[in-house]
Coordinates of C-alpha atoms in Angstrom, one line a residue:
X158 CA 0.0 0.0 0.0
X159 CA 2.7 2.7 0.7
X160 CA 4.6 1.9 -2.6
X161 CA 1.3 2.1 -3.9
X162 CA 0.8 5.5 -2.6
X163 CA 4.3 6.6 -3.4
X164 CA 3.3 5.0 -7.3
X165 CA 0.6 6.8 -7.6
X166 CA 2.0 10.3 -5.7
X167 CA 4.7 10.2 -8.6
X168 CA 2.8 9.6 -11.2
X169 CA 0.9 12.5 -10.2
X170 CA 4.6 14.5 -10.0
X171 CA 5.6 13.7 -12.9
X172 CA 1.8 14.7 -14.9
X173 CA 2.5 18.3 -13.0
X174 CA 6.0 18.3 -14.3
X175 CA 4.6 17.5 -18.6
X176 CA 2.4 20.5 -17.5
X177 CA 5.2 22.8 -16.2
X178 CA 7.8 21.8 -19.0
X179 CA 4.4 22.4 -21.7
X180 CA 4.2 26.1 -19.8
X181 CA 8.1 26.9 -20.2
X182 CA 7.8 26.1 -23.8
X183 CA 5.1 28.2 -23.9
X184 CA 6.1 31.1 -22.2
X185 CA 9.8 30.9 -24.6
X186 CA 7.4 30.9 -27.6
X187 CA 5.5 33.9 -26.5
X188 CA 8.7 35.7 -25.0
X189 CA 10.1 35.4 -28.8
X190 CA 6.7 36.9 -30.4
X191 CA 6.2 39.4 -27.5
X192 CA 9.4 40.8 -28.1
X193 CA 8.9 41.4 -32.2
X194 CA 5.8 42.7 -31.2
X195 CA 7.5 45.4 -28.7
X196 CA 9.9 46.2 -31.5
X197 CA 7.0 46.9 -34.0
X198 CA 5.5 49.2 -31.3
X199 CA 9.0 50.9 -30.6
X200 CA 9.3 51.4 -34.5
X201 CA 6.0 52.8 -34.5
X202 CA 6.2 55.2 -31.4
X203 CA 9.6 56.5 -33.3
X204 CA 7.8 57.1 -35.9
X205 CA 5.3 58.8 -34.8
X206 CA 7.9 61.2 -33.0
X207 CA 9.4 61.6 -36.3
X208 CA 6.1 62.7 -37.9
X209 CA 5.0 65.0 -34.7
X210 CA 8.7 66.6 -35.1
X211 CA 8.4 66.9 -39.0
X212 CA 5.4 68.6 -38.5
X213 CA 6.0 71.0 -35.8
X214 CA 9.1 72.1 -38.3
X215 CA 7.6 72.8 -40.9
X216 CA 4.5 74.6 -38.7
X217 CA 7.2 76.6 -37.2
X218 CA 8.9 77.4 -40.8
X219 CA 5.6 79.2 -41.7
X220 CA 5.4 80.8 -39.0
X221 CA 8.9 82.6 -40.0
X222 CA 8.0 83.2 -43.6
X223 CA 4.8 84.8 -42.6
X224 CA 6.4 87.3 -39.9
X225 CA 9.3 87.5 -43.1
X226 CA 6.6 88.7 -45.0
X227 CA 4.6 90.8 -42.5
X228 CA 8.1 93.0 -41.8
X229 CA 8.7 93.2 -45.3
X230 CA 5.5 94.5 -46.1
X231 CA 5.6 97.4 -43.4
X232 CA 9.2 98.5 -44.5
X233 CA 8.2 98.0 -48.2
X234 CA 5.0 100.7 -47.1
X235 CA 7.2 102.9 -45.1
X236 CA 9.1 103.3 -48.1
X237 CA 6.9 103.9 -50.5
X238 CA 5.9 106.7 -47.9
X239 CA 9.4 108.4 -48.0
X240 CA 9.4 108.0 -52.0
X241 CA 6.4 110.0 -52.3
X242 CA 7.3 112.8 -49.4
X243 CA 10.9 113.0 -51.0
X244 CA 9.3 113.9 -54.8
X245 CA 7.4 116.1 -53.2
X246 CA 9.6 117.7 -51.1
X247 CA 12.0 118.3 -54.2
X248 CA 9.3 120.0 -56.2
X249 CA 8.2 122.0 -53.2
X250 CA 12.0 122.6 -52.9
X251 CA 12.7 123.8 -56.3
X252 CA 9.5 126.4 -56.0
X253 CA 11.1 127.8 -52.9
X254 CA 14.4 128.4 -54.5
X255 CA 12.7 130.1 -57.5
X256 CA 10.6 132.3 -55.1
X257 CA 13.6 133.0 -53.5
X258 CA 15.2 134.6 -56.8
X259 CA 12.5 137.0 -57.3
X260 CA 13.8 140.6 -56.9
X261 CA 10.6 142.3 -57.5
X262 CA 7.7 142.8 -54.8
X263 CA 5.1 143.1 -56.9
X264 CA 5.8 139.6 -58.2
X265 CA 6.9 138.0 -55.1
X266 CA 3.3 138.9 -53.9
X267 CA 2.3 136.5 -56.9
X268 CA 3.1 133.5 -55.3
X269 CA 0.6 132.9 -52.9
X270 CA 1.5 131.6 -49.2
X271 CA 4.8 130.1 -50.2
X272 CA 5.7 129.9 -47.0
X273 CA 2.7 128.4 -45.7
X274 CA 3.0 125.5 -48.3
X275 CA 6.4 124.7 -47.6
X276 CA 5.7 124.2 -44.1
X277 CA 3.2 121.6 -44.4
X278 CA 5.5 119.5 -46.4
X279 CA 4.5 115.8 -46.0
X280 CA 8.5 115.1 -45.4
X281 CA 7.8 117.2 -41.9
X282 CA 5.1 115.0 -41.4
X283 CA 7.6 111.5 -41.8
X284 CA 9.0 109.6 -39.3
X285 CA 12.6 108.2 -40.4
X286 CA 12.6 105.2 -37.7
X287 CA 12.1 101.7 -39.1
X288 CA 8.5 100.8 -38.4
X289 CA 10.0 96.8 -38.1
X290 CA 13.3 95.7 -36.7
X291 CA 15.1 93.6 -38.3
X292 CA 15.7 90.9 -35.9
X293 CA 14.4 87.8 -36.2
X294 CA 15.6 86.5 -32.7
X295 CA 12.4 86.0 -31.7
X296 CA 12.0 83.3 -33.9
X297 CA 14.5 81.4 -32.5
X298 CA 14.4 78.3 -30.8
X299 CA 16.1 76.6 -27.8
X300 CA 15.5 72.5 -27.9
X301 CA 18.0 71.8 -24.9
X302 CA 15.2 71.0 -22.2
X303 CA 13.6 68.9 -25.3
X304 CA 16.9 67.0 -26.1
X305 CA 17.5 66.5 -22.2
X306 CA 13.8 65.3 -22.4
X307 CA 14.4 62.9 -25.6
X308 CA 17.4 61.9 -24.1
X309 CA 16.0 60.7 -20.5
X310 CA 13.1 58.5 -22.5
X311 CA 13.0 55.3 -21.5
X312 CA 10.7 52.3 -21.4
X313 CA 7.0 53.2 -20.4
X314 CA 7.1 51.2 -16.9
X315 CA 4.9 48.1 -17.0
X316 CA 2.0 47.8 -14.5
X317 CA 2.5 45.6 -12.3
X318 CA 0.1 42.8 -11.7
X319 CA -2.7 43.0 -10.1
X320 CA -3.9 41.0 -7.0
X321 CA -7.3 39.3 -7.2
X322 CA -9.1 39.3 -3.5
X323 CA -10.2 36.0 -2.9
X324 CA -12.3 36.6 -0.3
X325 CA -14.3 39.2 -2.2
X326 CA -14.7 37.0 -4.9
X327 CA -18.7 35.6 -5.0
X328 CA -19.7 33.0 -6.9
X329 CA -23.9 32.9 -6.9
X330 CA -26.8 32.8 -9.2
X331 CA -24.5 31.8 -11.8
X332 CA -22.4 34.9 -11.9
X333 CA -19.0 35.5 -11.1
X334 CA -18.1 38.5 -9.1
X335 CA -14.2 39.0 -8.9
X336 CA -11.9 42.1 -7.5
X337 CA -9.2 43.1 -7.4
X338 CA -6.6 45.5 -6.6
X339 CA -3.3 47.1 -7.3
X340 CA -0.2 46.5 -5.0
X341 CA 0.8 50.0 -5.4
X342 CA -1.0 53.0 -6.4
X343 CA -0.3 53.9 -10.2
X344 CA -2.1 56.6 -11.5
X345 CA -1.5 55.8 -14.8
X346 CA -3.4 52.7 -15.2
X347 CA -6.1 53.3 -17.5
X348 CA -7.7 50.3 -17.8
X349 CA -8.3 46.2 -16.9
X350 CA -8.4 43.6 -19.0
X351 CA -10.5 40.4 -17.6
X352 CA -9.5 37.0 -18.6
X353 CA -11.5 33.4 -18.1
X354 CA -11.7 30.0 -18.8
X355 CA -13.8 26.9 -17.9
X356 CA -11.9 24.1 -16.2
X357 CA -12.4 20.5 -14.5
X358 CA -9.1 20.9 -13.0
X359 CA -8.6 22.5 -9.0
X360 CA -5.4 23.8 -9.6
X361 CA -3.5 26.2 -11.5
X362 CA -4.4 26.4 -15.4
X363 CA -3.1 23.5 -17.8
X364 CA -2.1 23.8 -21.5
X365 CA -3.9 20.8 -22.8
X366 CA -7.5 20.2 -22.8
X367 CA -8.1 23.5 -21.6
X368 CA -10.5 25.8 -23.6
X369 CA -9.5 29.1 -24.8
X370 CA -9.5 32.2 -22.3
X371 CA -12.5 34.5 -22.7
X372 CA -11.8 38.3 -22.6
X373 CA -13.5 40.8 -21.0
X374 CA -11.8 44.4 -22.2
X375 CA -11.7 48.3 -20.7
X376 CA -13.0 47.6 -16.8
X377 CA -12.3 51.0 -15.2
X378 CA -13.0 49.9 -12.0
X379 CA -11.5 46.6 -9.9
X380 CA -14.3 44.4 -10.0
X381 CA -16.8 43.2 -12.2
X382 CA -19.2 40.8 -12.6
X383 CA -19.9 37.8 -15.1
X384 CA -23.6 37.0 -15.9
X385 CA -25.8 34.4 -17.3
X386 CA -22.5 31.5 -17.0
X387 CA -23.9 28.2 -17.7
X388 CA -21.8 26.3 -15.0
X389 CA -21.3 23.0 -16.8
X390 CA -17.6 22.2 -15.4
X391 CA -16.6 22.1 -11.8
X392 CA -14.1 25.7 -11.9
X393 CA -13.4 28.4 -13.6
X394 CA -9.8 30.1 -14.0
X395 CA -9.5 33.6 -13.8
X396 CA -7.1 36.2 -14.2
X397 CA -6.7 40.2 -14.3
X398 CA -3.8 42.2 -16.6
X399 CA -3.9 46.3 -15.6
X400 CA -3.0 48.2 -19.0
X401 CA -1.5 52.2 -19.3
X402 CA -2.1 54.2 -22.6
X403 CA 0.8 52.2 -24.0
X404 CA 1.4 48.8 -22.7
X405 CA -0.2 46.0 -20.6
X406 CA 1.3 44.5 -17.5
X407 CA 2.0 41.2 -16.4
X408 CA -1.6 38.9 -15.8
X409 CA -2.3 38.2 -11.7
X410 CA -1.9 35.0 -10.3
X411 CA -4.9 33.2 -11.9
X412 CA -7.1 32.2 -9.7
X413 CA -9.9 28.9 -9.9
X414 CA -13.2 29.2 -8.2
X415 CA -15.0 26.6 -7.7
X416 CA -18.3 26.5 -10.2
X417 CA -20.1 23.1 -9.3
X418 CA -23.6 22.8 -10.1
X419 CA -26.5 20.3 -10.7
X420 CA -25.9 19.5 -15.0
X421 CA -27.8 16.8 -16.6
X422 CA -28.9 15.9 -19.9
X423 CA -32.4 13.5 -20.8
X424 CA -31.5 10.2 -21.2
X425 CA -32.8 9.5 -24.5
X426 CA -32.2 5.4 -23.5
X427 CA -34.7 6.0 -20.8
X428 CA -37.7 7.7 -23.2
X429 CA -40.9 6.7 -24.3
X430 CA -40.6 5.7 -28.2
X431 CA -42.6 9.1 -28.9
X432 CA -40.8 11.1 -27.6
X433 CA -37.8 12.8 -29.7
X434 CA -34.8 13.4 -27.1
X435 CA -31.8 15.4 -27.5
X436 CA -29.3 16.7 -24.4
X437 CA -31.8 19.4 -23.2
X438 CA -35.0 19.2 -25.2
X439 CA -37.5 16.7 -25.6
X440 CA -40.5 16.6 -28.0
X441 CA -44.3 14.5 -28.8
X442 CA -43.4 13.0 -31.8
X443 CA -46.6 11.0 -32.4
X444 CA -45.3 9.7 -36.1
X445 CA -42.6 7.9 -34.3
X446 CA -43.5 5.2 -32.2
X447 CA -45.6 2.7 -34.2
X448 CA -42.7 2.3 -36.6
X449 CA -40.1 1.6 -33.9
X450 CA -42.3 -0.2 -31.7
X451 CA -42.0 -3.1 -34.6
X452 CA -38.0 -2.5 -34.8
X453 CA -38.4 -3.0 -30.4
X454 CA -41.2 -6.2 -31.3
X455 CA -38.4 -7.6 -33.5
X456 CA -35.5 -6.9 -30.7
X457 CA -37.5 -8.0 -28.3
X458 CA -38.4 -11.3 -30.5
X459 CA -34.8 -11.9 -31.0
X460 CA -33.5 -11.1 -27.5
X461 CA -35.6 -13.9 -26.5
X462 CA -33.2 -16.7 -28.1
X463 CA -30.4 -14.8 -26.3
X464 CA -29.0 -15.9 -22.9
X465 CA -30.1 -13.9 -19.9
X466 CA -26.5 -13.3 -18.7
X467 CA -25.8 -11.8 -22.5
X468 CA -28.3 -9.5 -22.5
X469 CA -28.6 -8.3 -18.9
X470 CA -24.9 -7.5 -20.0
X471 CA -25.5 -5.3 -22.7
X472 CA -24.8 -1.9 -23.5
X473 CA -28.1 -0.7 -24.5
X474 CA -29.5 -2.5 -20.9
X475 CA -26.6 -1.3 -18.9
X476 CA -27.5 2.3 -20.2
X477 CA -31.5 2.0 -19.3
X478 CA -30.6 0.9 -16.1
X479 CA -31.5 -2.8 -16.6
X480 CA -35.0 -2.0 -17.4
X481 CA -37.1 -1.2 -20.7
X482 CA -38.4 2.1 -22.1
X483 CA -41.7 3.9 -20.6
X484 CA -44.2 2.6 -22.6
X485 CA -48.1 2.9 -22.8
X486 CA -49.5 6.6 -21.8
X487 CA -46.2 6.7 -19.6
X488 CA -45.0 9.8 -22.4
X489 CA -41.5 10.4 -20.0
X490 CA -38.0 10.7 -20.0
X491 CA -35.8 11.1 -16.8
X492 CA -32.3 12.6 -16.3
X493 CA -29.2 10.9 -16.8
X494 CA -27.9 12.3 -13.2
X495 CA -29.0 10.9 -10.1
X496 CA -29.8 13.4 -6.4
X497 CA -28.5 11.1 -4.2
X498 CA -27.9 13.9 -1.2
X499 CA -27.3 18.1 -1.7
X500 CA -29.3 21.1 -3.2
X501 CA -30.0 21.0 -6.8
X502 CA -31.9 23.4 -8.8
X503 CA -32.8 23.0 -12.7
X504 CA -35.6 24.9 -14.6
X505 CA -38.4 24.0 -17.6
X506 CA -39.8 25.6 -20.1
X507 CA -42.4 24.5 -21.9
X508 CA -43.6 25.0 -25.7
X509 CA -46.7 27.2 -25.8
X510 CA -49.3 25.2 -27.7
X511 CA -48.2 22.0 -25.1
X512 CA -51.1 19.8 -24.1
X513 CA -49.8 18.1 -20.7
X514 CA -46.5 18.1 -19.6
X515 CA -45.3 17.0 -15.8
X516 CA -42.4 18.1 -14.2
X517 CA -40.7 16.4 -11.1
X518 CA -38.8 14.2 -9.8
X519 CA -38.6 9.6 -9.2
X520 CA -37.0 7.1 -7.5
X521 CA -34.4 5.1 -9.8
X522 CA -36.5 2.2 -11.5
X523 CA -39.9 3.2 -12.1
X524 CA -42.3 1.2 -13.7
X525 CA -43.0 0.3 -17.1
X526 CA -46.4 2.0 -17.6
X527 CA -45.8 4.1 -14.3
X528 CA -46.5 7.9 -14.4
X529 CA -45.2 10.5 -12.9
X530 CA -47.2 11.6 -9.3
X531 CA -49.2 8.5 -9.8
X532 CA -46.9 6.1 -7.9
X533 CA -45.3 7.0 -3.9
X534 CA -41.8 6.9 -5.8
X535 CA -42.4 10.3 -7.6
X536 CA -43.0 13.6 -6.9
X537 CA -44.4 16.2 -9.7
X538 CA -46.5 18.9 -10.6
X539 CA -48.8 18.5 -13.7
X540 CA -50.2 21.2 -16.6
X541 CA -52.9 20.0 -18.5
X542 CA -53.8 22.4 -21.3
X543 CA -56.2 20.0 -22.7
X544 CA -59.5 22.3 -23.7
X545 CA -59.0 24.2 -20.3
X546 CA -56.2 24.8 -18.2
X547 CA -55.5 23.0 -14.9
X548 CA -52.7 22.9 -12.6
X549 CA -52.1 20.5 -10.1
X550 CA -49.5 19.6 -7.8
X551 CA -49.4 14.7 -8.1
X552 CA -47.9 12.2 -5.7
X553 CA -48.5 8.8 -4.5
X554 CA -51.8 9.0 -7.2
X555 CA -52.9 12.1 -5.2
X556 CA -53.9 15.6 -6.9
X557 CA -54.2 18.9 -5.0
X558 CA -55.1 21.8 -7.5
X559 CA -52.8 25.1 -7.6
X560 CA -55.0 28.0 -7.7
X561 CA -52.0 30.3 -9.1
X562 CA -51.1 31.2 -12.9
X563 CA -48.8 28.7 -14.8
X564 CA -45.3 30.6 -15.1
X565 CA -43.8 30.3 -18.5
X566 CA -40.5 28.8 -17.0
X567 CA -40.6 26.7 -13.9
X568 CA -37.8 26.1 -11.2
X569 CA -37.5 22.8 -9.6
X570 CA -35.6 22.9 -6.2
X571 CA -34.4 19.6 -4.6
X572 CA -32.7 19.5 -0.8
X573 CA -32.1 15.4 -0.4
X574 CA -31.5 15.9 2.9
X575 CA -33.7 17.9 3.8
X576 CA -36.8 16.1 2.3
X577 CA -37.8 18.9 0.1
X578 CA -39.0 19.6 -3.5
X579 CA -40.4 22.9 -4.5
X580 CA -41.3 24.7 -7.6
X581 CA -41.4 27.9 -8.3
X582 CA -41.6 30.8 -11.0
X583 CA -38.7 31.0 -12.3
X584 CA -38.5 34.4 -13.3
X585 CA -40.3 36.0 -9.8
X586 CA -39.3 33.0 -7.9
X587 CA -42.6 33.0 -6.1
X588 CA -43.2 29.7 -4.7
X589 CA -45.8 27.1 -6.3
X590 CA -46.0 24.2 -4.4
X591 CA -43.9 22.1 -1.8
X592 CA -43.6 18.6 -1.2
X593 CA -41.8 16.8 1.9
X594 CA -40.6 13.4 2.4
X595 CA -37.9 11.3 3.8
X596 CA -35.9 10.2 0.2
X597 CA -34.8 6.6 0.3
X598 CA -33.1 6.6 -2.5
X599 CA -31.8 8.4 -5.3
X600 CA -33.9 10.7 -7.2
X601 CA -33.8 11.1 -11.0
X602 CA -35.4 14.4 -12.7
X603 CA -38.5 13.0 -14.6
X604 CA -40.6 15.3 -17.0
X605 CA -43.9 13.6 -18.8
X606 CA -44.8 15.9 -22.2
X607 CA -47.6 15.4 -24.6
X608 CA -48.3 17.1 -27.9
X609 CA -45.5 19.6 -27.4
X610 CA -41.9 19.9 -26.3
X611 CA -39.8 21.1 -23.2
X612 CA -36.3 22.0 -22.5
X613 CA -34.8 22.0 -19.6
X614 CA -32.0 24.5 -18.5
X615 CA -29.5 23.0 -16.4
X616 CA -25.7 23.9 -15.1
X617 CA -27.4 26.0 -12.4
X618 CA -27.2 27.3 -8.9
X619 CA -29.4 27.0 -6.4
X620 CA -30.6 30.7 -7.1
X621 CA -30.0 33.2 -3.7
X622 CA -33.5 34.4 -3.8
X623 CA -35.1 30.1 -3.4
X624 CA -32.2 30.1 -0.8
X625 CA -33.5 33.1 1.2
X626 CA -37.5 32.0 0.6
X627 CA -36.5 28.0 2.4
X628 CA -37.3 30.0 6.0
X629 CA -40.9 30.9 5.1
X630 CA -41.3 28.2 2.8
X631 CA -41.1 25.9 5.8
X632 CA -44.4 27.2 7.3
X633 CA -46.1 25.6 4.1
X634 CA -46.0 22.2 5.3
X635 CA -49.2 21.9 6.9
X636 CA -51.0 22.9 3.4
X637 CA -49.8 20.0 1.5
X638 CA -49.4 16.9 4.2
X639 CA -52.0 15.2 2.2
X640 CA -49.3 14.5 -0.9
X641 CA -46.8 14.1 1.1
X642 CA -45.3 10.5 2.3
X643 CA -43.0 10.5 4.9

């Protein structure tokens, strides 16, 4: 026994050690295309720089030419001024000089106030100071602090990884609440990136037979919620990566929560012949069963020359449970999972222009022609749509009416222990009925459907609202000790 152990404790070593080796390979393949994928980046960030610093040049150039041509257009102006007040001022001049010569009074009184139009000569009138320097210093530029800048850039720093809480983590109603936080404040995290992944496996996440991760992109805050999960493996693996305008940090520790609900499927081996089965969904198919009922006549012919052993052997008995199919008005089909002690919860939902249906729950081996709520082995309320509607609550060949609506989708809600099955609405979860007994043995979902189909939605939680109802719902038991059988 102890070599056994140590066996079988190596053998489990060494599976751990294939997964670690797969993982180093791994992480060398993705270090290889991580870095060509930083490069690209770099190229591109330089690049950009380069077109930003292209552009600010030649924004910068125009801005020269234009204050080039704004000073060359005011000196050009100013001297067109002095041009015009110097041609002037020359005729002006040569009038004066001519005035001047005169000897005579009489003719000097001629020229009318000579004197008076000299001295408004536009050249008094000029100012002979450059309107415009001639500097262009102020066009200059200094790119030291830049260049110091340029020169001190270095790699964006990575964010480090995040730290999922545990503790905060919920897993209820099928959703997934998960937080997290940072181990150092960095105010330059802009965003989260969610990663996850269903798993069978407890421990850290494996390379092979693992589905792909799931992403969940731009959380702003450190927690968020995943809705509407069908839980149809036992975990979950989850991890968090905080990202900055440029570049994503390293992913947490990924973390496994534990996911385990009630899954089944509808054994299609355990069907009447008219009824169509697949995993979830089951349907009247009233064109079906003569024609295989003479297949089963000849089967059944032939198994006769078969020995006992041989056929009690087989895979198609094994697989019904050693028994044959519901046959007769017995229109059911059970799970292929059996309660045998815990809380389960699955719900129904039936096709609107269904005739009957039951939904409910028996023992292992039911009978033959046995229906469901008609024997003390099963539990199950019934919906007869049949040229009025009744609704009825069947066990042990007992029928107490509901006098409530029928809800389009109904949840079933099983405590073994606890000798409880209830049903209830499953959108409102108000409560429809409640039976109590002591279970002997291990129940199988059952669901009876004629002229119409079902499906049934499992991979759930017991939902927190049937949880926090159980309290009041135990004060019920009084209105329905006539179904139930102790």
């Amino acid at each position: 026994e102890t070599l056994q152990r140590i066996v079988s404790t190596l053998v489990n070593k060494n599976d751990e050690i294939h997964n670690f080796i797969d993982l180093l390979n791994h992480t060398i393949s993705n270090v290889q295309v991580n870095s060509s994928n930083a490069i690209s980046e770099l190229d591109e960030e330089f690049d950009g720089l380069y077109s930003v610093l292209h552009e600010m040049k030649g924004s910068m150039a125009n801005t020269i030419q234009q204050e080039e041509a704004r000073k060359i257009q005011a000196l050009q102006d100013q001297l067109s001024q002095c041009s015009h007040a110097l041609e002037s001022s020359e005729e002006l001049l040569e009038l004066a000089v001519q005035s001047l010569d005169i000897k005579n009074p009489v003719e000097l009184l001629e020229v009318e106030n000579i004197d008076c139009i000299v001295t408004v000569a536009s050249a008094f009138r000029l100012s002979l100071k450059p309107k415009v320097s001639d500097s262009m210093t102020h066009m200059m530029v200094d790119f030291a602090l830049e260049k110091r800048m340029l020169q001190a850039v270095k790699f964006l720093p990575v964010p480090k990884a995040p730290e999922i809480d545990v503790a905060a983590c919920l897993v209820a109603d099928n959703c997934i609440t998960i937080s997290w936080r940072m181990p150092e404040e960095d105010s330059r995290i802009d965003h989260f990136l969610l990663e996850y992944r269903k798993t069978n496996f407890d421990g850290l996440p494996r390379l092979k037979g693992e589905q792909h991760w799931e992403l969940v992109d731009y959380i702003k805050a450190t927690q968020y919620t995943l809705s509407g999960l069908k839980f149809d493996t036992k975990y979950m693996n989850l991890r968090v990566q905080a990202c900055n305008k440029a570049v994503a940090g390293e992913y947490s520790d990924p973390v496994t929560l534990e996911t385990k609900a009630f899954l089944f499927s509808l054994d299609s081996t355990s069907s009447h012949l008219n009824l169509k089965v697949e995993d979830t969904y089951v349907e009247w198919d009233p064109t079906g069963g003569k024609g295989q009922e003479k297949i089963k006549g000849k089967e059944n012919k032939n198994s006769n020359t078969a020995s006992p052993k041989r056929s009690t052997n087989s895979p198609r008995a094994l697989a019904r449970g050693g028994r044959d199919r519901f046959a007769g008005e017995s229109y059911t089909v059970l799970g292929d999972t059996a309660i045998e002690s815990g809380q389960h919860y699955w719900e129904v939902r039936a096709q609107k222009d269904c005739k009957s249906y039951s939904v409910g729950v028996t023992y292992r081996n039911p009978g033959k022609f046995d229906q469901l709520g008609k024997t003390n082995s099963s539990w199950c309320i019934h919906i007869n749509n049949w040229l009025q509607t009744t609704f009825s609550a069947k066990h042990n060949n007992k029928a107490k009416t509901l006098e409530i609506p029928v809800p389009d989708r109904i949840g079933v809600y099983c405590d073994f222990d606890g000798g409880q099955l209830s049903f209830y609405n499953a959108s409102s979860k108000a409560l429809l009925h409640t039976f109590r007994a002591k279970f002997t043995q291990p129940l199988l979902p059952g669901f009876m459907i004629w002229c119409g189909g079902l499906t049934v939605s499992t991979g759930l939680q017991v939902p927190s609202a049937v949880k926090t109802l159980q309290k009041s719902e135990n004060g019920l038991g009084g209105s329905t000790s006539s179904l139930n059988n102790a």
